[in-house]
Amino acid sequence: MGLSCLGVTALLLSGCAQGSGAASSSSGSPAEETTPSAKEVSHLAPRAVVSYDGGLLTVDTESGEVVEDTKEDGFLRLNNAGDGRHMMVSDGDRFRVFDTGLEARAHGDHFHYHESAPALTDRAFEAPHAGHVVAHAGATTLFGDGDGSIQTVEWPALRGADGGAVERKKAQAPHHGVALRLTDGSLFTTQGTEAERHTVQVLAPDGSVRAETTDCPGVHGEAAAAPGTSTDTVVVGCENGPVVYRDGAFHKVPVKDAYARSGNLAGSEASPIVLGDYKVNKAAEHERPTRVALFDTRNDTHRLVELGSSYWFRSLARGPHGEGLVLTYDGKLAMIDQNTGKITQRIAVVEPWQEKEDWQQPGPAVKVAGGKAYVTDAEHRKLHVVDLSAGTVVRTVDLPHTPVELAVTTGRSEVPGGEGHGD
């Protein structure tokens, strides 16, 4: 199936922008959130938020202190909102805003640092089967799998601030999808149904199709890379090799395998290389791959890297210099040179482990903030802090509950533009 740029109208995707208002179902004030308990501090210690069966733990990663234990029922999924302060908690049929209490406020050529108590706020965005969350270009886009809803939330709206717009659009049909707003105001989105999905589009603000590919069966997951010469660059996973949106058009990455699924991608907007999983057994219920792929968005090529040990969808991350990071079953964090594909370090972090049959059951997760990697050990209720430059575990925090999902904030925006996902 060919890839093309189209100028036709997207008849089944419509939307409207709402000038202000924090959320579709928020009971909070539209005025900017105030935190009387906020205090100015000399620096901000990154805070890790860990979900568990029964709530959310917020941990000061320098002192090891559990700053807050927020009780909340249900299976809670965590995603950074991108502004460095807030997280989106996927809770059934809504996205809820969690405030980690860290904020670095720019002041001329320096920052002022403010710290307050973390809290699950009353701001929420209704979305049946709340799914993917993508932060890009100063906004956070939320996708509702149950109705195909797409909500792009500008960051002031996360605080309940005036001027924080929430733009609402809808895909042609409900499906397990993903979307993000690009820097030129266009919308990158998947299209499909609950039974089948293979289409990715870039839509102009008026709904017309700027670019489209239908050659992406089982489309799943996305990652932004370093921008091209004229547009953002975004990679999306498919079952026959990914596609790259670059300079206004989609480009297919050719692969040798008839089935080659890369549905979990880790990108860096400072790098043209995207790290992804690589599965080749379509019939396997739980394939345990030992290879990852490095996709070069500049020329639509890829390089396979043999790790010698398997991994799962929460194993992938990127280092501060674009390094590929993969936590493998042997308990080691493999560091991959993005340009050569060579494994430069293997850092022992956790005991050997294996993915459980149900993806919702606790297992290790990896996140990166600054020069540190944060790794959970579900079997032993621990959070490890890894100094990537030294290649050592510099701190281990004992947790009172078994960790499931993990996110880390520092107070500073995490993506360019103000400032992306897997199974």
Short mmCIF file of C-alpha atoms in Angstrom, two decimals:
data_model
loop_
_atom_site.label_atom_id
_atom_site.label_comp_id
_atom_site.label_asym_id
_atom_site.label_seq_id
_atom_site.Cartn_x
_atom_site.Cartn_y
_atom_site.Cartn_z
CA MET A 1 0.00 0.00 0.00
CA GLY A 2 1.46 3.35 -0.99
CA LEU A 3 2.02 6.36 1.22
CA SER A 4 0.64 9.69 0.17
CA CYS A 5 -0.13 13.29 1.11
CA LEU A 6 -3.76 14.12 0.53
CA GLY A 7 -5.78 17.31 0.36
CA VAL A 8 -9.24 15.87 0.86
CA THR A 9 -11.53 16.62 3.75
CA ALA A 10 -11.75 14.30 6.73
CA LEU A 11 -15.50 13.92 6.84
CA LEU A 12 -15.69 11.95 10.04
CA LEU A 13 -13.30 13.87 12.22
CA SER A 14 -14.62 17.09 13.64
CA GLY A 15 -13.63 19.29 16.52
CA CYS A 16 -13.96 22.56 18.34
CA ALA A 17 -11.64 24.58 20.49
CA GLN A 18 -12.67 25.74 23.89
CA GLY A 19 -11.05 28.96 24.91
CA SER A 20 -10.51 28.16 28.56
CA GLY A 21 -11.64 25.83 31.27
CA ALA A 22 -9.55 23.22 32.92
CA ALA A 23 -11.42 20.05 32.14
CA SER A 24 -14.55 18.49 30.83
CA SER A 25 -15.68 17.43 34.26
CA SER A 26 -13.68 19.51 36.66
CA SER A 27 -15.28 20.99 39.71
CA GLY A 28 -12.20 23.11 40.37
CA SER A 29 -12.03 26.86 39.97
CA PRO A 30 -11.12 28.21 36.51
CA ALA A 31 -8.72 30.58 38.22
CA GLU A 32 -5.11 29.47 38.44
CA GLU A 33 -4.48 26.90 41.11
CA THR A 34 -2.98 28.34 44.25
CA THR A 35 -0.92 26.31 46.66
CA PRO A 36 -0.64 28.18 49.97
CA SER A 37 1.68 25.47 51.28
CA ALA A 38 4.15 25.95 48.41
CA LYS A 39 7.58 27.03 49.57
CA GLU A 40 10.64 28.19 47.71
CA VAL A 41 13.60 25.82 47.95
CA SER A 42 17.20 25.88 46.77
CA HIS A 43 16.70 22.97 44.38
CA LEU A 44 14.14 20.34 43.48
CA ALA A 45 14.64 16.66 44.22
CA PRO A 46 12.94 14.54 41.53
CA ARG A 47 9.76 12.88 42.73
CA ALA A 48 8.78 9.38 41.67
CA VAL A 49 5.10 8.47 41.66
CA VAL A 50 4.38 4.76 41.92
CA SER A 51 0.97 3.19 41.48
CA TYR A 52 0.01 0.18 43.59
CA ASP A 53 -3.12 -1.83 44.28
CA GLY A 54 -4.91 0.76 46.38
CA GLY A 55 -3.31 4.06 45.53
CA LEU A 56 -0.32 6.18 44.59
CA LEU A 57 2.98 6.67 46.40
CA THR A 58 5.01 9.86 45.92
CA VAL A 59 8.68 9.41 46.79
CA ASP A 60 11.45 11.99 47.22
CA THR A 61 14.18 10.24 45.24
CA GLU A 62 17.03 11.99 47.08
CA SER A 63 15.94 11.42 50.69
CA GLY A 64 14.01 8.22 50.03
CA GLU A 65 11.06 9.62 51.99
CA VAL A 66 7.51 8.70 51.01
CA VAL A 67 6.12 12.23 50.73
CA GLU A 68 2.51 11.16 50.22
CA ASP A 69 0.44 7.98 50.13
CA THR A 70 -2.72 8.74 48.17
CA LYS A 71 -5.40 6.10 48.65
CA GLU A 72 -7.38 5.35 45.50
CA ASP A 73 -9.05 2.15 44.30
CA GLY A 74 -8.70 0.63 40.85
CA PHE A 75 -5.92 -0.13 38.38
CA LEU A 76 -4.24 3.23 37.86
CA ARG A 77 -2.04 3.96 34.86
CA LEU A 78 0.52 6.80 35.00
CA ASN A 79 1.81 9.14 32.31
CA ASN A 80 3.81 12.32 32.60
CA ALA A 81 1.81 15.32 31.40
CA GLY A 82 5.05 16.85 30.09
CA ASP A 83 5.11 20.11 32.05
CA GLY A 84 7.40 18.67 34.71
CA ARG A 85 4.82 18.98 37.46
CA HIS A 86 1.66 17.07 36.62
CA MET A 87 0.79 13.50 35.73
CA MET A 88 -2.25 12.04 34.06
CA VAL A 89 -3.80 9.11 35.91
CA SER A 90 -5.84 6.87 33.63
CA ASP A 91 -8.67 5.72 35.85
CA GLY A 92 -11.27 3.71 33.94
CA ASP A 93 -13.33 6.20 31.92
CA ARG A 94 -11.44 9.37 32.77
CA PHE A 95 -8.03 10.95 32.94
CA ARG A 96 -7.33 12.54 36.32
CA VAL A 97 -4.70 15.18 37.05
CA PHE A 98 -2.12 14.41 39.74
CA ASP A 99 -0.01 17.33 41.00
CA THR A 100 3.44 16.19 42.13
CA GLY A 101 4.09 19.56 43.79
CA LEU A 102 7.32 20.44 41.93
CA GLU A 103 7.67 23.61 39.87
CA ALA A 104 10.67 25.41 38.39
CA ARG A 105 9.59 28.94 37.48
CA ALA A 106 11.70 30.73 34.90
CA HIS A 107 12.89 34.17 35.98
CA GLY A 108 15.13 35.84 33.44
CA ASP A 109 18.24 33.75 33.05
CA HIS A 110 17.55 31.49 36.01
CA PHE A 111 14.83 29.52 37.79
CA HIS A 112 13.07 29.76 41.13
CA TYR A 113 12.14 26.40 42.64
CA HIS A 114 8.89 25.79 44.50
CA GLU A 115 7.73 22.68 46.32
CA SER A 116 4.31 21.76 47.69
CA ALA A 117 2.43 18.70 48.86
CA PRO A 118 1.48 16.25 46.09
CA ALA A 119 -2.23 15.63 45.52
CA LEU A 120 -4.72 13.94 43.24
CA THR A 121 -6.65 17.03 42.13
CA ASP A 122 -10.34 17.34 41.32
CA ARG A 123 -9.59 18.07 37.66
CA ALA A 124 -10.55 15.25 35.31
CA PHE A 125 -11.15 14.67 31.61
CA GLU A 126 -13.92 12.23 30.74
CA ALA A 127 -12.89 9.61 28.16
CA PRO A 128 -14.47 6.15 27.89
CA HIS A 129 -11.67 3.57 28.20
CA ALA A 130 -9.04 6.22 28.87
CA GLY A 131 -5.97 5.21 26.88
CA HIS A 132 -2.88 6.85 25.48
CA VAL A 133 -1.37 10.09 26.80
CA VAL A 134 1.15 12.02 24.68
CA ALA A 135 3.01 15.20 25.66
CA HIS A 136 4.33 17.26 22.77
CA ALA A 137 4.84 20.93 21.87
CA GLY A 138 3.53 22.40 25.10
CA ALA A 139 0.33 20.36 25.27
CA THR A 140 -0.90 16.94 26.36
CA THR A 141 -3.19 14.88 24.12
CA LEU A 142 -5.54 12.28 25.60
CA PHE A 143 -7.18 9.48 23.59
CA GLY A 144 -10.37 7.71 24.66
CA ASP A 145 -10.48 4.21 23.16
CA GLY A 146 -14.17 3.78 23.90
CA ASP A 147 -15.40 6.69 21.77
CA GLY A 148 -12.39 7.84 19.75
CA SER A 149 -12.29 11.13 21.64
CA ILE A 150 -9.16 13.27 21.32
CA GLN A 151 -8.56 16.02 23.89
CA THR A 152 -5.54 18.27 23.57
CA VAL A 153 -4.95 20.03 26.88
CA GLU A 154 -2.70 23.08 27.03
CA TRP A 155 -0.61 22.98 30.17
CA PRO A 156 -2.19 25.95 32.02
CA ALA A 157 -5.43 23.95 32.01
CA LEU A 158 -3.76 21.28 34.14
CA ARG A 159 -3.49 23.88 36.89
CA GLY A 160 -7.00 25.18 36.29
CA ALA A 161 -5.53 28.41 34.93
CA ASP A 162 -7.32 30.94 32.73
CA GLY A 163 -6.17 30.73 29.12
CA GLY A 164 -5.61 27.00 29.26
CA ALA A 165 -7.43 25.76 26.17
CA VAL A 166 -8.83 22.26 25.74
CA GLU A 167 -9.30 21.31 22.09
CA ARG A 168 -11.68 18.42 21.48
CA LYS A 169 -11.84 16.30 18.34
CA LYS A 170 -12.95 12.78 17.50
CA ALA A 171 -11.60 9.92 15.43
CA GLN A 172 -13.78 8.31 12.78
CA ALA A 173 -14.58 5.35 15.07
CA PRO A 174 -13.66 4.04 18.53
CA HIS A 175 -10.43 2.06 18.57
CA HIS A 176 -7.25 1.62 20.59
CA GLY A 177 -5.56 4.72 19.24
CA VAL A 178 -3.16 7.55 19.84
CA ALA A 179 -2.95 11.21 18.85
CA LEU A 180 -0.80 14.29 19.37
CA ARG A 181 -0.85 17.90 18.27
CA LEU A 182 2.16 18.93 16.18
CA THR A 183 3.95 22.25 16.48
CA ASP A 184 2.27 23.63 13.34
CA GLY A 185 -1.17 23.05 14.88
CA SER A 186 -2.01 19.94 12.85
CA LEU A 187 -3.19 16.72 14.49
CA PHE A 188 -1.33 13.43 14.16
CA THR A 189 -3.82 10.61 14.77
CA THR A 190 -4.60 6.97 14.11
CA GLN A 191 -7.83 5.80 12.49
CA GLY A 192 -9.51 2.40 12.72
CA THR A 193 -12.20 0.36 14.43
CA GLU A 194 -12.33 -2.00 17.39
CA ALA A 195 -11.77 -4.88 14.95
CA GLU A 196 -9.04 -3.43 12.70
CA ARG A 197 -6.72 -0.44 12.46
CA HIS A 198 -4.09 0.36 9.83
CA THR A 199 -4.40 4.09 9.06
CA VAL A 200 -2.45 7.09 10.32
CA GLN A 201 -3.23 10.67 9.31
CA VAL A 202 -2.03 14.21 9.84
CA LEU A 203 -5.00 16.58 9.81
CA ALA A 204 -5.00 20.32 9.31
CA PRO A 205 -6.94 22.44 11.82
CA ASP A 206 -9.89 22.51 9.39
CA GLY A 207 -10.01 18.72 9.32
CA SER A 208 -8.51 18.25 5.84
CA VAL A 209 -5.96 15.46 5.44
CA ARG A 210 -2.42 16.71 4.97
CA ALA A 211 -0.78 13.29 4.95
CA GLU A 212 -1.94 9.69 5.25
CA THR A 213 -0.73 6.11 5.22
CA THR A 214 -2.85 2.96 5.26
CA ASP A 215 0.20 0.69 5.38
CA CYS A 216 0.33 0.29 9.17
CA PRO A 217 -1.57 -2.83 10.25
CA GLY A 218 -2.16 -3.08 13.99
CA VAL A 219 -0.98 0.49 14.46
CA HIS A 220 0.11 1.00 18.06
CA GLY A 221 2.40 3.31 19.96
CA GLU A 222 4.24 6.47 18.91
CA ALA A 223 7.40 8.41 19.62
CA ALA A 224 8.54 11.85 18.55
CA ALA A 225 12.11 12.21 17.31
CA ALA A 226 14.26 15.18 16.35
CA PRO A 227 12.32 17.41 13.91
CA GLY A 228 12.90 17.20 10.19
CA THR A 229 13.64 20.20 7.97
CA SER A 230 10.04 21.37 7.76
CA THR A 231 7.85 19.44 10.22
CA ASP A 232 7.95 17.42 13.42
CA THR A 233 9.11 13.82 13.10
CA VAL A 234 6.95 11.08 14.60
CA VAL A 235 7.32 7.29 14.42
CA VAL A 236 4.36 4.97 14.86
CA GLY A 237 4.52 1.20 15.34
CA CYS A 238 2.98 -1.31 12.91
CA GLU A 239 3.00 -5.09 12.44
CA ASN A 240 5.01 -4.91 9.20
CA GLY A 241 7.61 -2.34 10.23
CA PRO A 242 6.93 1.19 11.48
CA VAL A 243 6.17 4.33 9.52
CA VAL A 244 7.88 7.70 9.93
CA TYR A 245 6.13 11.03 9.50
CA ARG A 246 8.81 13.48 8.36
CA ASP A 247 8.72 16.71 6.38
CA GLY A 248 5.04 16.48 5.60
CA ALA A 249 4.82 12.87 4.40
CA PHE A 250 4.79 9.29 5.70
CA HIS A 251 7.72 6.99 4.94
CA LYS A 252 7.76 3.20 5.44
CA VAL A 253 10.68 1.53 7.22
CA PRO A 254 11.34 -1.66 5.22
CA VAL A 255 11.90 -4.85 7.22
CA LYS A 256 12.85 -8.36 6.12
CA ASP A 257 10.37 -10.19 8.33
CA ALA A 258 6.80 -10.61 7.05
CA TYR A 259 5.59 -9.90 10.57
CA ALA A 260 7.67 -7.37 12.50
CA ARG A 261 5.79 -5.62 15.27
CA SER A 262 7.28 -2.62 17.05
CA GLY A 263 4.37 -1.40 19.14
CA ASN A 264 6.43 0.03 21.99
CA LEU A 265 8.69 2.93 21.12
CA ALA A 266 11.01 5.17 23.14
CA GLY A 267 12.05 8.43 21.50
CA SER A 268 14.05 11.52 22.30
CA GLU A 269 13.21 14.82 20.63
CA ALA A 270 16.94 15.59 20.59
CA SER A 271 17.71 12.42 18.59
CA PRO A 272 16.74 11.17 15.12
CA ILE A 273 16.89 7.58 16.41
CA VAL A 274 13.90 5.82 17.99
CA LEU A 275 14.25 2.68 20.13
CA GLY A 276 11.59 0.01 19.75
CA ASP A 277 10.74 -3.57 20.59
CA TYR A 278 10.86 -6.11 17.76
CA LYS A 279 8.50 -9.09 17.68
CA VAL A 280 8.35 -11.56 14.78
CA ASN A 281 6.03 -14.35 15.94
CA LYS A 282 2.46 -13.40 15.07
CA ALA A 283 1.06 -16.62 16.57
CA ALA A 284 2.71 -16.20 19.97
CA GLU A 285 0.42 -15.15 22.79
CA HIS A 286 3.42 -13.91 24.77
CA GLU A 287 6.51 -13.53 22.62
CA ARG A 288 9.72 -13.01 24.59
CA PRO A 289 11.97 -11.12 22.17
CA THR A 290 15.67 -10.70 22.86
CA ARG A 291 16.24 -8.12 20.12
CA VAL A 292 15.38 -4.44 19.99
CA ALA A 293 15.44 -2.12 16.99
CA LEU A 294 16.96 1.30 16.43
CA PHE A 295 14.95 3.17 13.78
CA ASP A 296 16.74 6.01 11.98
CA THR A 297 14.12 8.60 11.02
CA ARG A 298 16.50 10.43 8.67
CA ASN A 299 16.65 7.63 6.10
CA ASP A 300 13.94 5.16 7.21
CA THR A 301 16.38 2.38 8.07
CA HIS A 302 16.75 0.21 11.13
CA ARG A 303 19.36 -1.74 13.04
CA LEU A 304 18.61 -4.81 15.19
CA VAL A 305 20.44 -5.23 18.48
CA GLU A 306 20.71 -8.63 20.18
CA LEU A 307 20.51 -8.31 23.97
CA GLY A 308 20.92 -11.96 24.92
CA SER A 309 18.01 -11.69 27.37
CA SER A 310 14.36 -10.80 26.99
CA TYR A 311 12.42 -7.74 28.21
CA TRP A 312 8.87 -6.32 28.29
CA PHE A 313 7.05 -3.13 27.36
CA ARG A 314 8.01 -1.26 30.55
CA SER A 315 11.72 -2.02 29.95
CA LEU A 316 12.46 0.64 27.32
CA ALA A 317 13.79 4.15 27.98
CA ARG A 318 16.24 6.73 26.67
CA GLY A 319 19.24 8.24 28.39
CA PRO A 320 20.16 11.94 28.53
CA HIS A 321 22.45 11.63 25.48
CA GLY A 322 20.10 9.49 23.42
CA GLU A 323 21.38 6.16 24.74
CA GLY A 324 18.99 3.27 24.39
CA LEU A 325 18.15 1.69 27.75
CA VAL A 326 16.59 -1.75 28.15
CA LEU A 327 16.03 -3.62 31.43
CA THR A 328 16.34 -7.31 30.59
CA TYR A 329 15.26 -10.50 32.36
CA ASP A 330 18.75 -10.97 33.81
CA GLY A 331 18.15 -7.87 35.96
CA LYS A 332 20.62 -5.69 34.09
CA LEU A 333 20.07 -2.33 32.44
CA ALA A 334 21.64 -2.53 28.99
CA MET A 335 22.94 0.77 27.61
CA ILE A 336 23.05 0.92 23.81
CA ASP A 337 24.98 3.40 21.67
CA GLN A 338 22.25 4.80 19.43
CA ASN A 339 24.63 5.37 16.51
CA THR A 340 26.40 2.02 16.42
CA GLY A 341 24.01 -0.35 18.15
CA LYS A 342 26.80 -1.51 20.45
CA ILE A 343 25.98 -2.37 24.07
CA THR A 344 28.33 -0.12 26.03
CA GLN A 345 27.32 -1.09 29.58
CA ARG A 346 25.25 -3.63 31.47
CA ILE A 347 24.36 -2.26 34.90
CA ALA A 348 23.17 -4.80 37.48
CA VAL A 349 20.03 -3.29 39.06
CA VAL A 350 17.48 -5.94 40.13
CA GLU A 351 17.34 -9.69 40.64
CA PRO A 352 16.56 -11.79 37.54
CA TRP A 353 12.86 -11.62 36.69
CA GLN A 354 10.34 -12.64 34.04
CA GLU A 355 7.22 -11.06 32.63
CA LYS A 356 3.99 -12.43 34.11
CA GLU A 357 1.14 -13.75 32.00
CA ASP A 358 -1.08 -10.73 32.70
CA TRP A 359 0.48 -7.38 31.79
CA GLN A 360 -1.38 -5.69 34.66
CA GLN A 361 0.48 -7.76 37.24
CA PRO A 362 3.43 -5.98 38.89
CA GLY A 363 6.78 -6.07 37.16
CA PRO A 364 9.82 -3.79 36.85
CA ALA A 365 9.55 -0.41 35.14
CA VAL A 366 12.20 2.05 33.94
CA LYS A 367 11.98 5.84 33.70
CA VAL A 368 14.68 8.45 33.13
CA ALA A 369 14.96 12.02 34.42
CA GLY A 370 18.14 13.99 33.96
CA GLY A 371 21.17 11.75 34.28
CA LYS A 372 19.41 9.17 36.43
CA ALA A 373 17.36 6.09 35.62
CA TYR A 374 14.66 5.01 38.08
CA VAL A 375 13.87 1.30 38.22
CA THR A 376 11.19 -0.42 40.28
CA ASP A 377 11.63 -3.90 41.73
CA ALA A 378 8.12 -5.26 42.19
CA GLU A 379 9.19 -8.55 43.76
CA HIS A 380 11.09 -6.84 46.58
CA ARG A 381 9.15 -3.56 46.87
CA LYS A 382 12.07 -1.32 45.99
CA LEU A 383 12.89 1.70 43.85
CA HIS A 384 16.46 1.92 42.57
CA VAL A 385 18.15 5.13 41.41
CA VAL A 386 20.87 4.55 38.80
CA ASP A 387 23.55 7.10 37.92
CA LEU A 388 23.90 6.51 34.18
CA SER A 389 27.25 8.24 33.79
CA ALA A 390 28.82 6.21 36.61
CA GLY A 391 26.94 3.02 35.75
CA THR A 392 26.02 2.32 39.36
CA VAL A 393 22.99 2.13 41.63
CA VAL A 394 23.39 5.15 43.91
CA ARG A 395 20.26 4.79 46.03
CA THR A 396 17.66 2.15 46.89
CA VAL A 397 14.35 3.08 48.46
CA ASP A 398 12.19 0.57 50.30
CA LEU A 399 8.52 0.92 49.35
CA PRO A 400 5.57 0.12 51.62
CA HIS A 401 3.56 -1.33 48.71
CA THR A 402 4.25 -3.41 45.60
CA PRO A 403 4.91 -1.00 42.70
CA VAL A 404 3.02 -1.38 39.43
CA GLU A 405 3.50 1.72 37.26
CA LEU A 406 6.09 4.48 37.58
CA ALA A 407 6.51 8.10 36.54
CA VAL A 408 9.08 10.74 37.56
CA THR A 409 8.95 14.54 37.53
CA THR A 410 11.64 17.17 38.12
CA GLY A 411 9.68 20.44 37.97
CA ARG A 412 10.98 21.30 34.50
CA SER A 413 9.21 20.66 31.20
CA GLU A 414 10.09 17.32 29.67
CA VAL A 415 9.53 17.97 25.95
CA PRO A 416 10.52 20.88 23.70
CA GLY A 417 7.93 23.55 23.18
CA GLY A 418 7.22 24.62 26.64
CA GLU A 419 7.66 19.96 26.19
CA GLY A 420 6.11 11.02 24.63
CA HIS A 421 4.14 5.07 24.74
CA GLY A 422 3.62 1.37 24.47
CA ASP A 423 1.36 -1.60 25.18
#
